[in-house]
Short mmCIF file of C-alpha atoms and ligand atoms in Angstrom, two decimals:
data_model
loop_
_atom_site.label_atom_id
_atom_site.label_comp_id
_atom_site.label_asym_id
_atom_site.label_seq_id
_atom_site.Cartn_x
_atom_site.Cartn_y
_atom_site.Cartn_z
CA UNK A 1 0.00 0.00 0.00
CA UNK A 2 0.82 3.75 -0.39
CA UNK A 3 -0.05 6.91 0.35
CA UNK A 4 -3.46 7.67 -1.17
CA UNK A 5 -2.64 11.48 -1.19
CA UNK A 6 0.94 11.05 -2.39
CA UNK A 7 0.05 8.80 -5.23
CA UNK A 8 -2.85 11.04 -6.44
CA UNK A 9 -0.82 13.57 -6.39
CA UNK A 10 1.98 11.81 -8.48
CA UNK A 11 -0.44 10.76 -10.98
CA UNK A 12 -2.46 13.69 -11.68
CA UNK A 13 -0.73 14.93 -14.84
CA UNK A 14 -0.52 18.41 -14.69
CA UNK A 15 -2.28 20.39 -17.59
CA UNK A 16 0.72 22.39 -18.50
CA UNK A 17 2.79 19.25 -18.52
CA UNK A 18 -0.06 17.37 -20.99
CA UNK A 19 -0.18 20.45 -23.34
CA UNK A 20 3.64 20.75 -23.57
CA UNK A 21 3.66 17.10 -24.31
CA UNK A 22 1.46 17.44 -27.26
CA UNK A 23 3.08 19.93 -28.70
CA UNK A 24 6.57 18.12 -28.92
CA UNK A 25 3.96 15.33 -30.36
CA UNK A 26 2.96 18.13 -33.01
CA UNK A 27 6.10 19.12 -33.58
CA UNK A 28 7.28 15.92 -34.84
CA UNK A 29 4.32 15.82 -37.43
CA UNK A 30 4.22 19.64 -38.83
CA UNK A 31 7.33 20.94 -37.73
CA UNK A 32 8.45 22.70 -34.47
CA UNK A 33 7.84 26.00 -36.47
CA UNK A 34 4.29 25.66 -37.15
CA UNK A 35 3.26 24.63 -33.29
CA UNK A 36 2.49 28.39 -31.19
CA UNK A 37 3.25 26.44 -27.62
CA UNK A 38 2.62 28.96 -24.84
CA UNK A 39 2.40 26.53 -21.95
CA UNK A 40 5.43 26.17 -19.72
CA UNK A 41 6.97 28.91 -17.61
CA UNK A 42 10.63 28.26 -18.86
CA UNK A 43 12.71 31.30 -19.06
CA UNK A 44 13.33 31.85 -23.26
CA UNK A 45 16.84 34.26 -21.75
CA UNK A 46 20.00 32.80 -21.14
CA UNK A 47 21.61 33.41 -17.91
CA UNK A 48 23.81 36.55 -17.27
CA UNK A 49 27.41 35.41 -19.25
CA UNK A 50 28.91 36.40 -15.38
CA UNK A 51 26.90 33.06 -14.18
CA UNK A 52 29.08 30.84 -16.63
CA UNK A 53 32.16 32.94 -15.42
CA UNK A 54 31.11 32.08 -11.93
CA UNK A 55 30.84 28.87 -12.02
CA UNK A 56 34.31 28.27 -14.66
CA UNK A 57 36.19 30.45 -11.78
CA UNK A 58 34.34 28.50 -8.67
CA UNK A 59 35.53 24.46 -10.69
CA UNK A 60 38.47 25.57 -11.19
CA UNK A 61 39.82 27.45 -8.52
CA UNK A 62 37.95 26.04 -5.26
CA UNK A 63 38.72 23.08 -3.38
CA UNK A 64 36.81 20.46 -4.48
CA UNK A 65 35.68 18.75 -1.62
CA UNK A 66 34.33 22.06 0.04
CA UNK A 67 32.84 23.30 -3.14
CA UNK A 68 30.51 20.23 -3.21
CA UNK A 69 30.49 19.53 0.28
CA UNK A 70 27.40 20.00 2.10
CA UNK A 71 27.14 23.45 3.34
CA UNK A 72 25.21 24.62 6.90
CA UNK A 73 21.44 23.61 6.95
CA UNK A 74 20.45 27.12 6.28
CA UNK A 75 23.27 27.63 3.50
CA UNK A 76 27.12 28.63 2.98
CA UNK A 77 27.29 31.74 5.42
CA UNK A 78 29.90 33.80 3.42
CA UNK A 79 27.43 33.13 0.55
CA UNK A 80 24.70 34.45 2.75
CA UNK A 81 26.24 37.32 3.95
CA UNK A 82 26.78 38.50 0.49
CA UNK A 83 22.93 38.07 -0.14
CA UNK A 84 21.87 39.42 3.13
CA UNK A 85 24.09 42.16 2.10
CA UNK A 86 22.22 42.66 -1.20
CA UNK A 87 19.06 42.53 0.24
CA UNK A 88 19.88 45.26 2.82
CA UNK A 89 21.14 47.52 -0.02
CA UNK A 90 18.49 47.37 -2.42
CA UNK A 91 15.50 46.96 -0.07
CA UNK A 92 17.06 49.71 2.60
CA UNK A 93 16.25 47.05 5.44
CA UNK A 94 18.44 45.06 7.82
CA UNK A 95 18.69 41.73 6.63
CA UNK A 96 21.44 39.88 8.32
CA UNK A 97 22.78 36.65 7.72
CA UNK A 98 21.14 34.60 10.28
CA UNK A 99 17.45 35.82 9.27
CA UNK A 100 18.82 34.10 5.58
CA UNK A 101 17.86 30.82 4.81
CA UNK A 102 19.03 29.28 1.78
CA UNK A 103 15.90 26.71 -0.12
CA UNK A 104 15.58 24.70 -3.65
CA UNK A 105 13.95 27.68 -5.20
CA UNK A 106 10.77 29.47 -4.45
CA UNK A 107 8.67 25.82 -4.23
CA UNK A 108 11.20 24.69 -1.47
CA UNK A 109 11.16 27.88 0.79
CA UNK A 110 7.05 28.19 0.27
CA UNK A 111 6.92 24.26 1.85
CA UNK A 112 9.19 25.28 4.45
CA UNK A 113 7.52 28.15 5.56
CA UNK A 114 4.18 26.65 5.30
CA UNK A 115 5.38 23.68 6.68
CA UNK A 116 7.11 25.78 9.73
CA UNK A 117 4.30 27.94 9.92
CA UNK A 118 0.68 25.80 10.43
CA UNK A 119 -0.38 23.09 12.45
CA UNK A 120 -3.51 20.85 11.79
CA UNK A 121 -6.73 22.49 11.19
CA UNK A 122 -4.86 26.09 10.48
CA UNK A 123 -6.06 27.97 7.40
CA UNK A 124 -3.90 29.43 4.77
CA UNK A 125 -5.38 32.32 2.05
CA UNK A 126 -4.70 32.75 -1.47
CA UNK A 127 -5.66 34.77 -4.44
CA UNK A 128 -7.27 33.53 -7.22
CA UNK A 129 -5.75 32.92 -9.68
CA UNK A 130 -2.63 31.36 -8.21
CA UNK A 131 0.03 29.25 -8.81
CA UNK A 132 -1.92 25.78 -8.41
CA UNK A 133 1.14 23.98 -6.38
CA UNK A 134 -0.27 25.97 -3.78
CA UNK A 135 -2.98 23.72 -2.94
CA UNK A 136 -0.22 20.87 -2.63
CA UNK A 137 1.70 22.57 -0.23
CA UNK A 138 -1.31 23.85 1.72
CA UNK A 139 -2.41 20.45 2.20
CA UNK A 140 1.04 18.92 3.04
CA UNK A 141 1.59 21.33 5.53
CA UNK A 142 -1.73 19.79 6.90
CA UNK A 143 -3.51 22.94 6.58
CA UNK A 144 -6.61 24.22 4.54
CA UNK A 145 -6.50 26.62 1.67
CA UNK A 146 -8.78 29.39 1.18
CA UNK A 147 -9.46 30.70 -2.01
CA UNK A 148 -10.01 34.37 -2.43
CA UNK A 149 -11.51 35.35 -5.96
CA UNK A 150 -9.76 38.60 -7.68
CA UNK A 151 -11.32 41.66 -8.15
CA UNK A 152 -12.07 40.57 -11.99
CA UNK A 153 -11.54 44.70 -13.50
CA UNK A 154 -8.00 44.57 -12.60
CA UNK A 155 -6.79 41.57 -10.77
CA UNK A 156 -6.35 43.73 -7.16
CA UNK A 157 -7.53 42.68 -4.24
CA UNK A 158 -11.37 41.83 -3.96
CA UNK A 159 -11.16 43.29 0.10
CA UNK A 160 -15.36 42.25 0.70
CA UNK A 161 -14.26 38.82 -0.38
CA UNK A 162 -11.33 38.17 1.56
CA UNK A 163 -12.52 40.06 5.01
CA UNK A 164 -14.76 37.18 4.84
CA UNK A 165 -12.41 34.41 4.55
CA UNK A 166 -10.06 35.56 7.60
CA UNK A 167 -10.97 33.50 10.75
CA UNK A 168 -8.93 32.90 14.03
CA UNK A 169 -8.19 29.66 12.29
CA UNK A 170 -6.06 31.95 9.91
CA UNK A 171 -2.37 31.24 10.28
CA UNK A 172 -0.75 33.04 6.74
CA UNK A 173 -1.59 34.22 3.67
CA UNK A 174 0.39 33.97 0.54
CA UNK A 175 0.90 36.82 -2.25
CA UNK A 176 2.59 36.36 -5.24
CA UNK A 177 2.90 40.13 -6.93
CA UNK A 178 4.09 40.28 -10.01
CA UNK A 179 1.76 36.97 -10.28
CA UNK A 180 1.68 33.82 -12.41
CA UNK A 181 -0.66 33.52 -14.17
CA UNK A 182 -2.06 37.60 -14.34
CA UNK A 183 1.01 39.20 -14.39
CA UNK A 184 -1.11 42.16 -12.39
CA UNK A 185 1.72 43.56 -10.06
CA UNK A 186 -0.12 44.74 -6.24
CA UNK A 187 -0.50 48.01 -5.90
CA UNK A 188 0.94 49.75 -2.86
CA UNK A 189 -2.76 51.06 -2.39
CA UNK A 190 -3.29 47.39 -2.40
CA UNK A 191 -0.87 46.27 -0.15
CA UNK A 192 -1.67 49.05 2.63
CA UNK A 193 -5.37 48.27 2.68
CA UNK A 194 -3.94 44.50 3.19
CA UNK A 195 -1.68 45.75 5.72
CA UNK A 196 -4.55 47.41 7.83
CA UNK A 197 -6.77 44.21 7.71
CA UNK A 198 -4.43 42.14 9.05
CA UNK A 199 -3.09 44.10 11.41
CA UNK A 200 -6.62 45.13 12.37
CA UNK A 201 -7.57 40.67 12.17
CA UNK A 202 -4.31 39.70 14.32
CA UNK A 203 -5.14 42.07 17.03
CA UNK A 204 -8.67 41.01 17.32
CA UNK A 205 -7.98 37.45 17.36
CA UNK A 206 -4.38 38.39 19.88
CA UNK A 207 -2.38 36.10 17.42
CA UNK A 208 -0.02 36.76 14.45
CA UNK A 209 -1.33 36.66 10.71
CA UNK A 210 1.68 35.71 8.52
CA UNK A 211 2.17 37.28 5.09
CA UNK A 212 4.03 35.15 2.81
CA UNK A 213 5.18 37.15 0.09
CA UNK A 214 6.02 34.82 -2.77
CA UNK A 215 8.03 36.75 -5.74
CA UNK A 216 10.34 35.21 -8.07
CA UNK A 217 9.16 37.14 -10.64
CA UNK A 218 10.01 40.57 -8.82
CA UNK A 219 12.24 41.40 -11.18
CA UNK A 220 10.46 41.32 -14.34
CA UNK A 221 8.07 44.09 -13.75
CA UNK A 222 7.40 46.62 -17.20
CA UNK A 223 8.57 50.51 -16.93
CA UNK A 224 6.95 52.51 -14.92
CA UNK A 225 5.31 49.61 -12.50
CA UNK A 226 6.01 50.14 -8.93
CA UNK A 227 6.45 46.75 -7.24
CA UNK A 228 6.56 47.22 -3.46
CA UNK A 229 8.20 45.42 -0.66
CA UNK A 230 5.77 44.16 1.23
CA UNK A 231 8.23 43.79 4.49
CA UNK A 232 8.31 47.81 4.68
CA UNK A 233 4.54 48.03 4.80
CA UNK A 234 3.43 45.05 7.03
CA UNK A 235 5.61 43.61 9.66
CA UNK A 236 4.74 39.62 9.82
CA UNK A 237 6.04 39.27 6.00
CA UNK A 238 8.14 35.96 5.25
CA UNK A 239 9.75 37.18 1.67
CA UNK A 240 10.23 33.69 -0.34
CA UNK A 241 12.37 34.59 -3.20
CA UNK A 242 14.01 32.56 -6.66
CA UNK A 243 16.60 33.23 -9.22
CA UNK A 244 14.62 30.74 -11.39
CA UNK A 245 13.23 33.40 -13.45
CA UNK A 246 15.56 36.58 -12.55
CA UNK A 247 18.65 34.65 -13.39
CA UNK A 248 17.23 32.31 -15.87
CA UNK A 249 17.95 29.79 -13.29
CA UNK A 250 15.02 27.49 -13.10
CA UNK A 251 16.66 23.47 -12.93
CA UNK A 252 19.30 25.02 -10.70
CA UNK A 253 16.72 25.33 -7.40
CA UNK A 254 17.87 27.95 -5.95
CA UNK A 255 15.82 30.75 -3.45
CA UNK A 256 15.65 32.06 -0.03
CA UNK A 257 13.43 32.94 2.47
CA UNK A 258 14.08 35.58 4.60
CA UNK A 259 12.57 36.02 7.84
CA UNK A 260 13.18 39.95 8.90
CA UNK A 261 13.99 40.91 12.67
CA UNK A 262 10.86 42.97 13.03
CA UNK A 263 8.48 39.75 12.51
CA UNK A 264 6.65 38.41 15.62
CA UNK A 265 8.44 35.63 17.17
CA UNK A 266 11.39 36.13 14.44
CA UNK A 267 13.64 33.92 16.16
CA UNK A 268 11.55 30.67 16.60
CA UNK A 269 9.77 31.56 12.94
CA UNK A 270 13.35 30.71 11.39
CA UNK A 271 14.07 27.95 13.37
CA UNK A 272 10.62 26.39 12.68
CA UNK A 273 11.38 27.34 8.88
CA UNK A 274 15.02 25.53 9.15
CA UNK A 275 12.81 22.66 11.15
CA UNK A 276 10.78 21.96 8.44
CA UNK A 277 13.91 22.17 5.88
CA UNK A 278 15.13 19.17 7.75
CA UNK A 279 11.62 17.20 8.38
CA UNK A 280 11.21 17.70 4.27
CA UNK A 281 14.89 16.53 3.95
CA UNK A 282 16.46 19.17 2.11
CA UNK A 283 19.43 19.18 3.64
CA UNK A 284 20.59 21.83 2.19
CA UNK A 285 20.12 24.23 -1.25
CA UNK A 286 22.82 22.90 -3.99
CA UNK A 287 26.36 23.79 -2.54
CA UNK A 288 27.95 25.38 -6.26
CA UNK A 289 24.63 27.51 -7.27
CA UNK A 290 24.47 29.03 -3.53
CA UNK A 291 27.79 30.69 -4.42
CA UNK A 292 26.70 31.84 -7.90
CA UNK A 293 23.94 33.39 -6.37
CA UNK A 294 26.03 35.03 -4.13
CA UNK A 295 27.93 36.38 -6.83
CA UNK A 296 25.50 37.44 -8.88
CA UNK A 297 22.65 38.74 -6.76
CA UNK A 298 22.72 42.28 -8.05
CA UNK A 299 22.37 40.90 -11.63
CA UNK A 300 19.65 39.73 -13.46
CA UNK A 301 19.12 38.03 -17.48
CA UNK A 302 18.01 40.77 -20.14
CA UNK A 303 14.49 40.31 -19.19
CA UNK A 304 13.45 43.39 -21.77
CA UNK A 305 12.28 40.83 -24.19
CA UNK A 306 9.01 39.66 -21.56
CA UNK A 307 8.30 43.40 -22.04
CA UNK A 308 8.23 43.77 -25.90
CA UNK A 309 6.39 40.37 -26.11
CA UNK A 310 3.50 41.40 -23.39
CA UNK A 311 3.47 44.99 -25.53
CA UNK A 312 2.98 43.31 -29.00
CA UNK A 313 0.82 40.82 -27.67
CA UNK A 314 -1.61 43.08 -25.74
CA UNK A 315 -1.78 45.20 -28.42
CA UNK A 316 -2.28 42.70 -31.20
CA UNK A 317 -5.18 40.35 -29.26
CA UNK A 318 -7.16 43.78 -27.99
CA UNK A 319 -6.76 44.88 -31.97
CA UNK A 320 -8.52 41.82 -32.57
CA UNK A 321 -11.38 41.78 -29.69
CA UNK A 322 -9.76 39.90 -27.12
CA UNK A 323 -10.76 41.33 -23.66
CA UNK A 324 -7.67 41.49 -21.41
CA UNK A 325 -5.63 43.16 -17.93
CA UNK A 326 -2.73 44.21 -19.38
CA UNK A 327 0.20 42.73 -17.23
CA UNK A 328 2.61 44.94 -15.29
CA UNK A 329 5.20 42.34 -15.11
CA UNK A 330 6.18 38.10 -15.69
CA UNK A 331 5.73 36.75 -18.56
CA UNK A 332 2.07 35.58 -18.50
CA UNK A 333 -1.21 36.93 -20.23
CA UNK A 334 -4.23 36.05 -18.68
CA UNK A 335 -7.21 37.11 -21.29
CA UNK A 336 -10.55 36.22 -20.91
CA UNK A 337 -12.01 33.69 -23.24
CA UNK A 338 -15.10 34.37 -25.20
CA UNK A 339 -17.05 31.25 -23.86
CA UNK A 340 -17.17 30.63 -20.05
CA UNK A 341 -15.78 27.20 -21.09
CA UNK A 342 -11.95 27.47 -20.84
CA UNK A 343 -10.98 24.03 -21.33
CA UNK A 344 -13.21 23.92 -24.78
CA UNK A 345 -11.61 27.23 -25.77
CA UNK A 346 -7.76 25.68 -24.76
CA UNK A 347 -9.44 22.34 -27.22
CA UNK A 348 -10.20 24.88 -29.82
CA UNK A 349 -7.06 26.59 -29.93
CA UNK A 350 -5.23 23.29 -30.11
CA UNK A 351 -6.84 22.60 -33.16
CA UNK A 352 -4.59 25.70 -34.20
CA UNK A 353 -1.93 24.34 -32.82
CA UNK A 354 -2.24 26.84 -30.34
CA UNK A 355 -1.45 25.88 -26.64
CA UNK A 356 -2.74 27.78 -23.85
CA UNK A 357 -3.14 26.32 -20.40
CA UNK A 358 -6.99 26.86 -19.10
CA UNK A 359 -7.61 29.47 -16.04
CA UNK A 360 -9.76 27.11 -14.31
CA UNK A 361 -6.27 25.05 -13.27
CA UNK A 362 -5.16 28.62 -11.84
CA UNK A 363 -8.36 28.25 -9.79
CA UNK A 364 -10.06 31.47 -12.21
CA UNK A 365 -12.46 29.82 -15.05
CA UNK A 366 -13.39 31.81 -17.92
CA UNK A 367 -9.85 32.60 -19.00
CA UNK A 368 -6.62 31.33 -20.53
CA UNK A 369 -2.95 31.89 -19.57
CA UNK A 370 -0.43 32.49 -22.30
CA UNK A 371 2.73 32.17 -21.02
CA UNK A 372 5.25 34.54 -23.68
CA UNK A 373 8.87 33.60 -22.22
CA UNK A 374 9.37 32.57 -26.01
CA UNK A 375 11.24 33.87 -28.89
CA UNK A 376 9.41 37.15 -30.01
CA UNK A 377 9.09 35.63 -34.14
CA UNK A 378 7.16 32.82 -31.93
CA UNK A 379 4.62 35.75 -31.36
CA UNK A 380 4.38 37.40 -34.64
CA UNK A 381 3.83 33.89 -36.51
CA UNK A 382 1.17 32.92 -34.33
CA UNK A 383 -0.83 36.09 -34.32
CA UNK A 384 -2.91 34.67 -37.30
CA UNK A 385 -3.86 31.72 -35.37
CA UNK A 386 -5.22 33.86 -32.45
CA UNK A 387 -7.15 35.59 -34.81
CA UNK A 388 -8.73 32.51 -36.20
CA UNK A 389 -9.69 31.66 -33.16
CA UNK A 390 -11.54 34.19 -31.85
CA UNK A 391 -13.20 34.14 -35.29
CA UNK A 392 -14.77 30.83 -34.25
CA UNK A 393 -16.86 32.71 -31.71
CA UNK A 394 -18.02 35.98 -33.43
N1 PLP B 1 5.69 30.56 -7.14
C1 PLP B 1 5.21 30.92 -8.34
C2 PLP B 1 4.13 31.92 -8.39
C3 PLP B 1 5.73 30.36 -9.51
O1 PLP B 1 5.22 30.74 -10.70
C4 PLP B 1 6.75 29.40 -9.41
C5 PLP B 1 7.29 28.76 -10.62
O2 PLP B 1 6.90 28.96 -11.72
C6 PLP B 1 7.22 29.07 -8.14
C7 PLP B 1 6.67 29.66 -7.02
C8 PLP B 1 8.30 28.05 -7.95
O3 PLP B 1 9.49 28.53 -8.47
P1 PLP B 1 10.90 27.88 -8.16
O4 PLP B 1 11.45 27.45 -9.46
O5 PLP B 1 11.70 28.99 -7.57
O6 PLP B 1 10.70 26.78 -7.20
#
């Protein structure tokens, strides 16, 4: 016998996985050129070229043994000095080494928190739509996940909605601004009016509300969008970070959360987060990337290509009668479909060889994610397709 959970879990085939699977199929029969496949969030940017120097420099000037070694639970701490160090500098904060710890990417350090954070019967919040491996780390953690539907004009914050979903069983709350799969970016309007709730809920129920701020994709946010660290605004924020998309980084698993001083209970937070490290047996992140990290934490990939893609494609589909939120940032468009029907629209469009993941697996029905970390030619050549499609419905 088995785990029930564990095996359902490891035989659900993910949606993204299934459309990215057909399309190699496709590709083999009309050529990789004529499939449009906009389902996987896979960086389309190499690396920085320093990340290659890095790691040339690290193999062949570092002892071996140490270089490969396991590091400290939490992570190398000259390597997390230097990112503490980065952290205080760009985010004017305090970050110090020990509230630093090291994860396998953004997934890791949200399990660990979550994980560290909730005990059995504890609620967790999210915003719709979200990253659906959510709901698998909610559950694992052994706690219960709370949907809260967006506002639907702009993606924000739908505050009647979630004032209704906080309870004293609430423990946290994750955000993920920029978000997969909107790309809307929080506003710090937003984020205040957040900040007062909880602040407001916690006191009322004489128990911390944790604010897990999940944002690899802080980085890739389009000019003149504000993204706003959520730390400096409310006080109980965990910040769960990734270079999988900033550095182009993503089979490398590499993140950190960081746990600042001025959180309740700061101290035994941490610990609890390094407990559950251990419990989930990570160990510790991968020795060789912690150090490239290190080294290039100030740098990012040329992300300005997810900009002129989201440009050409917002302003191609709304020339065409697609309704849409334009994204401030990531590399995800998240337009409505013209039936309520997602899943028959994402059918439809694969009959164009056209591969767009349904919303309702981001928990928001009635619209389709097209992830554009592709080449932009990708975009131009497809644009016919789109149009064909939403001629099926006029
Ligand atoms: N959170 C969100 C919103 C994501 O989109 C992803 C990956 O796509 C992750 C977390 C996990 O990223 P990582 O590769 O850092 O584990």
């Amino acid at each position: 016998m088995v785990n029930r959970q564990m095996l359902a879990y490891g035989r659900s085939r993910s949606v993204i996985r299934e459309l990215f699977e057909y399309g190699n199929q496709r590709a083999a029969v009309v050529g990789r050129e004529n499939v449009f496949d906009f389902s996987l969030g896979n960086p389309s940017v190499s690396p920085p070229r320093e990340v290659g120097e890095v790691i040339r420099k690290l193999t062949a000037e570092s002892d071996p043994c140490a270089l490969h070694g396991y590091t400290s639970a939490p992570g190398d701490p000259a390597a997390r000095s230097a990112i503490a160090a980065s952290i205080s500098r760009r985010f004017h904060t305090h970050c110090r080494l020990e509230q630093l710890y090291l994860t396998c990417g953004a997934a890791a350090g949200l399990c660990c928190c979550l994980k560290g954070l909730c005990e059995p019967g504890d609620e967790v919040v999210v915003f719709a739509p979200l990253f659906p491996e959510y709901s698998v780390f909610i559950s694992t953690a052994g706690a219960e996940m709370k949907v809260c539907p967006p506002r639907a004009e702009d993606f924000q914050i739908d505050f009647a909605a979630l004032e209704g979903l906080i309870t004293p069983r609430t423990r946290a709350l994750i955000v993920n601004s920029p978000n997969n799969p909107s790309g809307a970016v929080y506003s710090r309007a937003t984020l205040e009016r957040l900040s007062a709730l909880l602040t407001g809920k916690a006191a009322e129920y004489g128990h911390p509300i944790y604010l897990l701020s999940d944002e690899p994709y802080r980085e890739i946010a389009f000019a003149g969008v504000e993204v706003p660290y959520i730390p400096e605004l409310y006080r109980d924020t965990l910040v769960i970070y990734s270079w999988s998309k900033s550095l182009s980084l993503p089979g490398e698993r590499i993140g950190y959360v960081y746990v600042p001083g001025e959180v309740t209970d700061s101290e035994l937070v941490y610990a609890a987060v390094a407990g559950a490290g251990r419990a989930l047996g990570y160990v510790c992140a991968p020795s060789l990337i912690q150090r490239v990290a290190a080294a290039c934490c100030d740098l990012t990939a040329d992300l300005s290509v997810y900009e002129r893609n989201a440009r050409l494609l917002v302003s191609e589909l709304s020339r065409m009668g697609y309704q849409m939120v334009a994204p401030g940032g990531t590399f995800y468009l998240f337009p409505r479909t013209p039936i309520a029907d997602d899943t028959a629209f994402s059918e439809a469009a694969k009959g164009l060889d056209l591969l767009l993941v349904p919303g309702s697996g981001f928990y928001c029905p009635g619209h389709v994610r097209i992830a554009f970390c592709v080449p932009t030619q990708r975009i131009e050549r497809s644009l016919p397709a789109f149009e064909k499609l939403l001629n099926l419905y006029r």
